[in-house]
PDB file of C-alpha atoms in Angstrom:
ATOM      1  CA  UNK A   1       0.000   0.000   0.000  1.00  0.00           C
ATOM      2  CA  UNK A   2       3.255   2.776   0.810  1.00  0.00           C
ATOM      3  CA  UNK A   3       4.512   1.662  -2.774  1.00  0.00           C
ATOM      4  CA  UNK A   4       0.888   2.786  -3.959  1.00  0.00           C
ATOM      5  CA  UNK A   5       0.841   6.238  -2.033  1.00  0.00           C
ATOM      6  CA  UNK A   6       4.465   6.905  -3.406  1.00  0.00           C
ATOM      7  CA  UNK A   7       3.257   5.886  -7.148  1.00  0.00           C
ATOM      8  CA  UNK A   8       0.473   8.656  -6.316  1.00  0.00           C
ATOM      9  CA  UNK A   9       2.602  11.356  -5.118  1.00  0.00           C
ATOM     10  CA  UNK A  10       5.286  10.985  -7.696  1.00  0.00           C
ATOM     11  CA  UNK A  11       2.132  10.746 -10.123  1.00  0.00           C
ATOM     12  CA  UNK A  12       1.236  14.216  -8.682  1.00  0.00           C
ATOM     13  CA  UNK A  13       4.384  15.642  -8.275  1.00  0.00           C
ATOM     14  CA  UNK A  14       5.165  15.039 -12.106  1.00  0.00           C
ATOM     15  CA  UNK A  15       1.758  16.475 -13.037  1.00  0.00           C
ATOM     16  CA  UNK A  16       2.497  19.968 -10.894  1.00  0.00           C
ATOM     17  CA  UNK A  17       6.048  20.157 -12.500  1.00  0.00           C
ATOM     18  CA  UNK A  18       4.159  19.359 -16.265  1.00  0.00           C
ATOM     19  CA  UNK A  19       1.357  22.571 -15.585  1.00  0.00           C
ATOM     20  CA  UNK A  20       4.174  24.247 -14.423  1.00  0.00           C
ATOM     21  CA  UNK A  21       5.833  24.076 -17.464  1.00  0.00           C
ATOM     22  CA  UNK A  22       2.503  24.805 -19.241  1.00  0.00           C
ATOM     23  CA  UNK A  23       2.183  28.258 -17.402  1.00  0.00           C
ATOM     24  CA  UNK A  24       5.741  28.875 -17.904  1.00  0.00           C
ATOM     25  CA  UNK A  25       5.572  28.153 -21.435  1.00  0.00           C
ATOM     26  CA  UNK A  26       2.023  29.912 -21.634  1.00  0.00           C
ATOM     27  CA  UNK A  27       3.543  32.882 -20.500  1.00  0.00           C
ATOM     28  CA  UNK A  28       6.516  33.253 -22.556  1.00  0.00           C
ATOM     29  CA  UNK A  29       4.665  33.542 -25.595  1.00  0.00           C
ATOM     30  CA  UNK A  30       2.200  36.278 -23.997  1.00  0.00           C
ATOM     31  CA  UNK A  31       5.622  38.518 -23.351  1.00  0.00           C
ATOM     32  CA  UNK A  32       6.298  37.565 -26.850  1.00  0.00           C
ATOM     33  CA  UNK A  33       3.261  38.863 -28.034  1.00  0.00           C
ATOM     34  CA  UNK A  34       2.954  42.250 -26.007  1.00  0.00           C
ATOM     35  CA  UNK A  35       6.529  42.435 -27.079  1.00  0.00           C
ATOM     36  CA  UNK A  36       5.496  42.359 -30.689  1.00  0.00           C
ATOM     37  CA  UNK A  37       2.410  44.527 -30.031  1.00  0.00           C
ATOM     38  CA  UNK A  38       4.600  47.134 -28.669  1.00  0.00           C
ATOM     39  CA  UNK A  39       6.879  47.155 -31.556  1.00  0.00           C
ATOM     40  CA  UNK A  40       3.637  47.373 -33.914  1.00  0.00           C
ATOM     41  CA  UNK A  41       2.598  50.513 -31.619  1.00  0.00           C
ATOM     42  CA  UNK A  42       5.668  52.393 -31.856  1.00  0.00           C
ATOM     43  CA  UNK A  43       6.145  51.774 -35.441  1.00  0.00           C
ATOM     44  CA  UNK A  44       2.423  53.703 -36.249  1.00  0.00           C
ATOM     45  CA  UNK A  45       3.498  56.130 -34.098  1.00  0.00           C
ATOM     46  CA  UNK A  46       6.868  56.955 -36.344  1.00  0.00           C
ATOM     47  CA  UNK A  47       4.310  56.572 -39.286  1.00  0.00           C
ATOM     48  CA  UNK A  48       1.810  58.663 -38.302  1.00  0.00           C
ATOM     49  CA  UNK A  49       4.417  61.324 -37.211  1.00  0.00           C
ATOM     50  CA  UNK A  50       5.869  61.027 -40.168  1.00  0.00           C
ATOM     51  CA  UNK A  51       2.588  61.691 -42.228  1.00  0.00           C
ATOM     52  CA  UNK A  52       2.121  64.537 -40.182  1.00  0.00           C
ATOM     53  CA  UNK A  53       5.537  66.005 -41.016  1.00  0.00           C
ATOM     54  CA  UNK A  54       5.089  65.166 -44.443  1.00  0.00           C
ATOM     55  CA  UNK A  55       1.713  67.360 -44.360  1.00  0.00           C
ATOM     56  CA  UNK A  56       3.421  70.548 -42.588  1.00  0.00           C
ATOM     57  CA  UNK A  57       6.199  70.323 -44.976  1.00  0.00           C
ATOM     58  CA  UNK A  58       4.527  70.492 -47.645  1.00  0.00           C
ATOM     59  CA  UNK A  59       3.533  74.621 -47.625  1.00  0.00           C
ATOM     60  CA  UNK A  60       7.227  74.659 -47.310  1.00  0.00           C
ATOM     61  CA  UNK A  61       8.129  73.050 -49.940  1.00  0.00           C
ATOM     62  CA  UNK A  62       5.852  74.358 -52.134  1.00  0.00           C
ATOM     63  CA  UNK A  63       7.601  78.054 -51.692  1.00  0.00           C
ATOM     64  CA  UNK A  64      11.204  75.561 -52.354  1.00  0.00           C
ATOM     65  CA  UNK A  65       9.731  74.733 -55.724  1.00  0.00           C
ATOM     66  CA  UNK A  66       8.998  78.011 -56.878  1.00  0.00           C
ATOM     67  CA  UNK A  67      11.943  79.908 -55.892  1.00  0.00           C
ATOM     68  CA  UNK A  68      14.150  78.164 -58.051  1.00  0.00           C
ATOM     69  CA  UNK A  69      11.121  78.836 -60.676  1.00  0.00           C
ATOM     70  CA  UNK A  70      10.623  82.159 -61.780  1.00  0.00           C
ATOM     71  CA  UNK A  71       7.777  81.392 -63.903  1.00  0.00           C
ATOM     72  CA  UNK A  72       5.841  79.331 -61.499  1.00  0.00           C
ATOM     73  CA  UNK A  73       6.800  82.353 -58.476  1.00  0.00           C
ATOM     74  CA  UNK A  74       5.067  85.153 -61.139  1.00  0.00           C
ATOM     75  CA  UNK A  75       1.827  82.548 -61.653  1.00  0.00           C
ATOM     76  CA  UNK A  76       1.836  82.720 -58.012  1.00  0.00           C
ATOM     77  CA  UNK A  77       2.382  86.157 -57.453  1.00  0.00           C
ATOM     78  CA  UNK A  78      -0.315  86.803 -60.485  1.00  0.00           C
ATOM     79  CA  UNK A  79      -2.755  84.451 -58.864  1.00  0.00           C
ATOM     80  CA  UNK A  80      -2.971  86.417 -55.581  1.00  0.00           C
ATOM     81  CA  UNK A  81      -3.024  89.726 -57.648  1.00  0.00           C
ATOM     82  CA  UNK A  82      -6.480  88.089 -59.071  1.00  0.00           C
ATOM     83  CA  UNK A  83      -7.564  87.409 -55.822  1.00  0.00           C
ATOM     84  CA  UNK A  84      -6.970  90.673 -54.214  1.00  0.00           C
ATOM     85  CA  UNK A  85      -8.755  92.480 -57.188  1.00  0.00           C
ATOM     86  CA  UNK A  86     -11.386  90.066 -57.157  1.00  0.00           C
ATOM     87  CA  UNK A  87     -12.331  91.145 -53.351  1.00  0.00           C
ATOM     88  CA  UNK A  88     -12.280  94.948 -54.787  1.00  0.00           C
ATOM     89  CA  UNK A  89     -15.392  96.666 -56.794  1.00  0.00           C
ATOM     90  CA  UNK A  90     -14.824  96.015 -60.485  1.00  0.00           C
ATOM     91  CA  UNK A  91     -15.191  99.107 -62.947  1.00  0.00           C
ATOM     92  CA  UNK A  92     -16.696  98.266 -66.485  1.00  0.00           C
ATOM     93  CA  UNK A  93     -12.729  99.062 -67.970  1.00  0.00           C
ATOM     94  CA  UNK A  94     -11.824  95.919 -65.752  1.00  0.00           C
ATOM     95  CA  UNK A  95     -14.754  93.965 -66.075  1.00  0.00           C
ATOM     96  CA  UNK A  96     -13.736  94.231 -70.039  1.00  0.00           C
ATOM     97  CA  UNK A  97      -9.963  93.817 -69.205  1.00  0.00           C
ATOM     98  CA  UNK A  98     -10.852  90.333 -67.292  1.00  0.00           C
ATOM     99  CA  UNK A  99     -12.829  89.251 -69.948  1.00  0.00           C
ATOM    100  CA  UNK A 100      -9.937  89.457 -72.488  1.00  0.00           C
ATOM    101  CA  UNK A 101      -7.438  88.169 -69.255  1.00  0.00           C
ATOM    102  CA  UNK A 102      -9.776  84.870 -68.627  1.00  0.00           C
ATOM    103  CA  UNK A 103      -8.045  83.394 -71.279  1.00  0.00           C
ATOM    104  CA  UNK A 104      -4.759  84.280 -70.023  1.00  0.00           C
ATOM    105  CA  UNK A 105      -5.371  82.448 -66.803  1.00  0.00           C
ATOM    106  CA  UNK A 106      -5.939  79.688 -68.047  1.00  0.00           C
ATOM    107  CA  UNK A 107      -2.594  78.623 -68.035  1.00  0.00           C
ATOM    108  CA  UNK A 108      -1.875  79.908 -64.444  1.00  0.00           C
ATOM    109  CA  UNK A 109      -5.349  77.907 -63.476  1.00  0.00           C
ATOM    110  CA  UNK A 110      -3.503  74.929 -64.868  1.00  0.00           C
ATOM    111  CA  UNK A 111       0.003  75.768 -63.136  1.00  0.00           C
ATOM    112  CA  UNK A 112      -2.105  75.554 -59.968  1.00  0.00           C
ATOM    113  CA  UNK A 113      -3.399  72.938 -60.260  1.00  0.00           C
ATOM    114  CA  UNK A 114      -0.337  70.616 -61.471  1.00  0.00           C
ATOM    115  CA  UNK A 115       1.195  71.964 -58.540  1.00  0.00           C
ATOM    116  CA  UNK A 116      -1.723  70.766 -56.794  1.00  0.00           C
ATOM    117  CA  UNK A 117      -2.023  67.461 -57.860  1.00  0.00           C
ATOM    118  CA  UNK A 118       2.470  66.891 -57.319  1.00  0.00           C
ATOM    119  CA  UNK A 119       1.561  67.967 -53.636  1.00  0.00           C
ATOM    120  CA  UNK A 120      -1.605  65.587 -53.475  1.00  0.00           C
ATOM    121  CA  UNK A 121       0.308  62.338 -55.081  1.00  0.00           C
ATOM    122  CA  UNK A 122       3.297  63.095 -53.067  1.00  0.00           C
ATOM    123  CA  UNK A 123       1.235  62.713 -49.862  1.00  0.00           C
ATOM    124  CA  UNK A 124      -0.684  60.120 -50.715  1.00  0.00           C
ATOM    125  CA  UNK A 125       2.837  58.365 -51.468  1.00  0.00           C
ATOM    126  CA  UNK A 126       4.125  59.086 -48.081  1.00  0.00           C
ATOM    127  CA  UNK A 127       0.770  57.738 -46.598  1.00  0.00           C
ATOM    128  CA  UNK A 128       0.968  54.519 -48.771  1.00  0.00           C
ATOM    129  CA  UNK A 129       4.110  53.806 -47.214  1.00  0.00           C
ATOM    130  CA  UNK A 130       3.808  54.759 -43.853  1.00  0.00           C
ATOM    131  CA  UNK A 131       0.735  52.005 -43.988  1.00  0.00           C
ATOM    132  CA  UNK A 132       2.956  49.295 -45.630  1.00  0.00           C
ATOM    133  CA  UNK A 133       5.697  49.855 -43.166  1.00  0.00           C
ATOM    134  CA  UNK A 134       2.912  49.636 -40.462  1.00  0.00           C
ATOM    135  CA  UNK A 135       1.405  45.948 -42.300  1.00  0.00           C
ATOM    136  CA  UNK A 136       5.047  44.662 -42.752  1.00  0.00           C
ATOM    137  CA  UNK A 137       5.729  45.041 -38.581  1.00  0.00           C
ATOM    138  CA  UNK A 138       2.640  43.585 -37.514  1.00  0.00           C
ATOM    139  CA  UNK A 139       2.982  40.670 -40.234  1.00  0.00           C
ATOM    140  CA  UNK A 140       6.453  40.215 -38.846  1.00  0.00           C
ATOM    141  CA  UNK A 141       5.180  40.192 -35.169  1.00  0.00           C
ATOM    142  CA  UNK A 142       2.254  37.421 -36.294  1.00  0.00           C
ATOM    143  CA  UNK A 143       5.025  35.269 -37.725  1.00  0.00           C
ATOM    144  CA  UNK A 144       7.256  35.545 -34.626  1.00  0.00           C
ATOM    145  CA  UNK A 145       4.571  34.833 -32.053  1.00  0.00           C
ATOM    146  CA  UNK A 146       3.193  32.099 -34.519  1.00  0.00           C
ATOM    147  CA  UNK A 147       6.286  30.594 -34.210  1.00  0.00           C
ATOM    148  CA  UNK A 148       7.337  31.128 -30.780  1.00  0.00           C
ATOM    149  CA  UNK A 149       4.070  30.014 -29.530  1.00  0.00           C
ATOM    150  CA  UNK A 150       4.393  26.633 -31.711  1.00  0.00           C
ATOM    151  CA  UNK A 151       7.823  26.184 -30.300  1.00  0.00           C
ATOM    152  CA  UNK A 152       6.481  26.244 -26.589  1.00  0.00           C
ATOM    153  CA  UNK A 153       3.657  23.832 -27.780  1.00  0.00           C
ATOM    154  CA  UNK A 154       6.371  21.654 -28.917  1.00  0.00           C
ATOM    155  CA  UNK A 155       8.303  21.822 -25.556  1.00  0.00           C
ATOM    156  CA  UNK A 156       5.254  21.387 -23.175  1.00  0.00           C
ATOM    157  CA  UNK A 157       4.218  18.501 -25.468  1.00  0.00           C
ATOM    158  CA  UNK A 158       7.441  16.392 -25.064  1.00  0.00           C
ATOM    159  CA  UNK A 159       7.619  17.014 -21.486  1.00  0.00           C
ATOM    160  CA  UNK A 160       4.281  15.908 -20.661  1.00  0.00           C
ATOM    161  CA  UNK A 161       5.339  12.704 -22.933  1.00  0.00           C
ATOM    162  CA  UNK A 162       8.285  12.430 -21.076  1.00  0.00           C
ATOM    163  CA  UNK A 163       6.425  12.594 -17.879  1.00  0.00           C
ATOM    164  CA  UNK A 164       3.743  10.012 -18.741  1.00  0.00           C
ATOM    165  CA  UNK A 165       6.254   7.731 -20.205  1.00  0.00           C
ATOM    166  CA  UNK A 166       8.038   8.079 -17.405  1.00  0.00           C
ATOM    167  CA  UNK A 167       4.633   7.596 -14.723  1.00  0.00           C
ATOM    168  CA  UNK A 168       4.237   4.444 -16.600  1.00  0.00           C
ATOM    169  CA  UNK A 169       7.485   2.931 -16.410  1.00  0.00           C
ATOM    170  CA  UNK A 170       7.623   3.338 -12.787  1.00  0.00           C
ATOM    171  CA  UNK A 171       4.023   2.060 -12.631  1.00  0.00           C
ATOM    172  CA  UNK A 172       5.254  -0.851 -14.250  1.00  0.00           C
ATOM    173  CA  UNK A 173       8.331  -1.821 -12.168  1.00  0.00           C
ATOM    174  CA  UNK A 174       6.068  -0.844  -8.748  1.00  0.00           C
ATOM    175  CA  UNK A 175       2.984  -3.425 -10.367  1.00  0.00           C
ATOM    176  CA  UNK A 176       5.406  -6.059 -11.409  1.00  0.00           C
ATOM    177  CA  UNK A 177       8.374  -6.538  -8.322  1.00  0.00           C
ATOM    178  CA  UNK A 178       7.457  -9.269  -6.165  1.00  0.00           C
ATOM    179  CA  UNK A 179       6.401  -8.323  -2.170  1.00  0.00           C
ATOM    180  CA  UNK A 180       8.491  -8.344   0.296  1.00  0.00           C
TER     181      UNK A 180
END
């Protein structure tokens, strides 16, 4: 009957030092994963800092553009000329004078809005990579955990083989030796 009771605590013993190694295991892979969530966190951060750089910049560099651009500096200069007079009473001398100018701003209208559209795609550029960067360090953070976490699965599995393999054995010699 002792042999018994010892069979039964060594039983227990094993099966405490197997959950053990569960929890253990278990929480390895949840630092693993708030490890890799924090990297994830602090790389949108960057992006989204970045984006908003990118944005305040780009008045800036606008003005960059045109200074090395006389042309596109006067279409700029002639565009807020426009606007000023616009805000201003028109006489019938300028209301014919804008007539025959309409067709002169065209191509400043068009000017514009190039510009425009550069500063618009060069944005949305920035933005489209600042999200890929973002998807690339979360994919890489699902593939580490994946694998991490399959690793420990591995481990807990072969010890608690180990342990009932071992259980059994010992169940074995206790059933099988002869009384004393």
């Amino acid at each position: 009957m002792g042999s018994a009771s010892e069979m039964t605590g060594q039983t227990a013993d094993r099966t405490q030092q197997a959950a053990r190694s569960v929890q253990e295991s278990t929480g390895q892979a949840a630092d693993t994963a708030r490890q890799a969530a924090g990297k994830v966190a602090d790389t949108a951060r960057q992006t989204a800092g970045q984006a908003g750089e990118a944005a305040r910049q780009a008045p800036g560099q606008a003005v960059r553009q045109t200074q090395g651009n006389p042309l596109a500096a006067g279409l700029i200069a002639f565009g807020a000329g426009l606007l000023t007079a616009s805000l201003l009473p028109t006489s019938q001398a300028e209301e014919q004078a804008a007539e025959r100018a309409g067709q002169a701003v065209e191509p400043v209208k068009q000017a514009a809005l190039e510009s425009a559209q550069q500063l618009k795609e060069d944005a949305s550029q920035a933005g489209r990579q600042a999200a890929q960067e973002v998807k690339d360090t979360a994919s890489e953070a699902t593939r580490a955990t994946k694998e991490e976490a399959g690793e420990q699965a591995g481990h807990v599995t072969e010890q608690a083989r180990r342990s009932a393999q071992t259980a059994a054995g010992e169940a074995r010699g206790q059933t099988g030796s002869p009384g004393p």
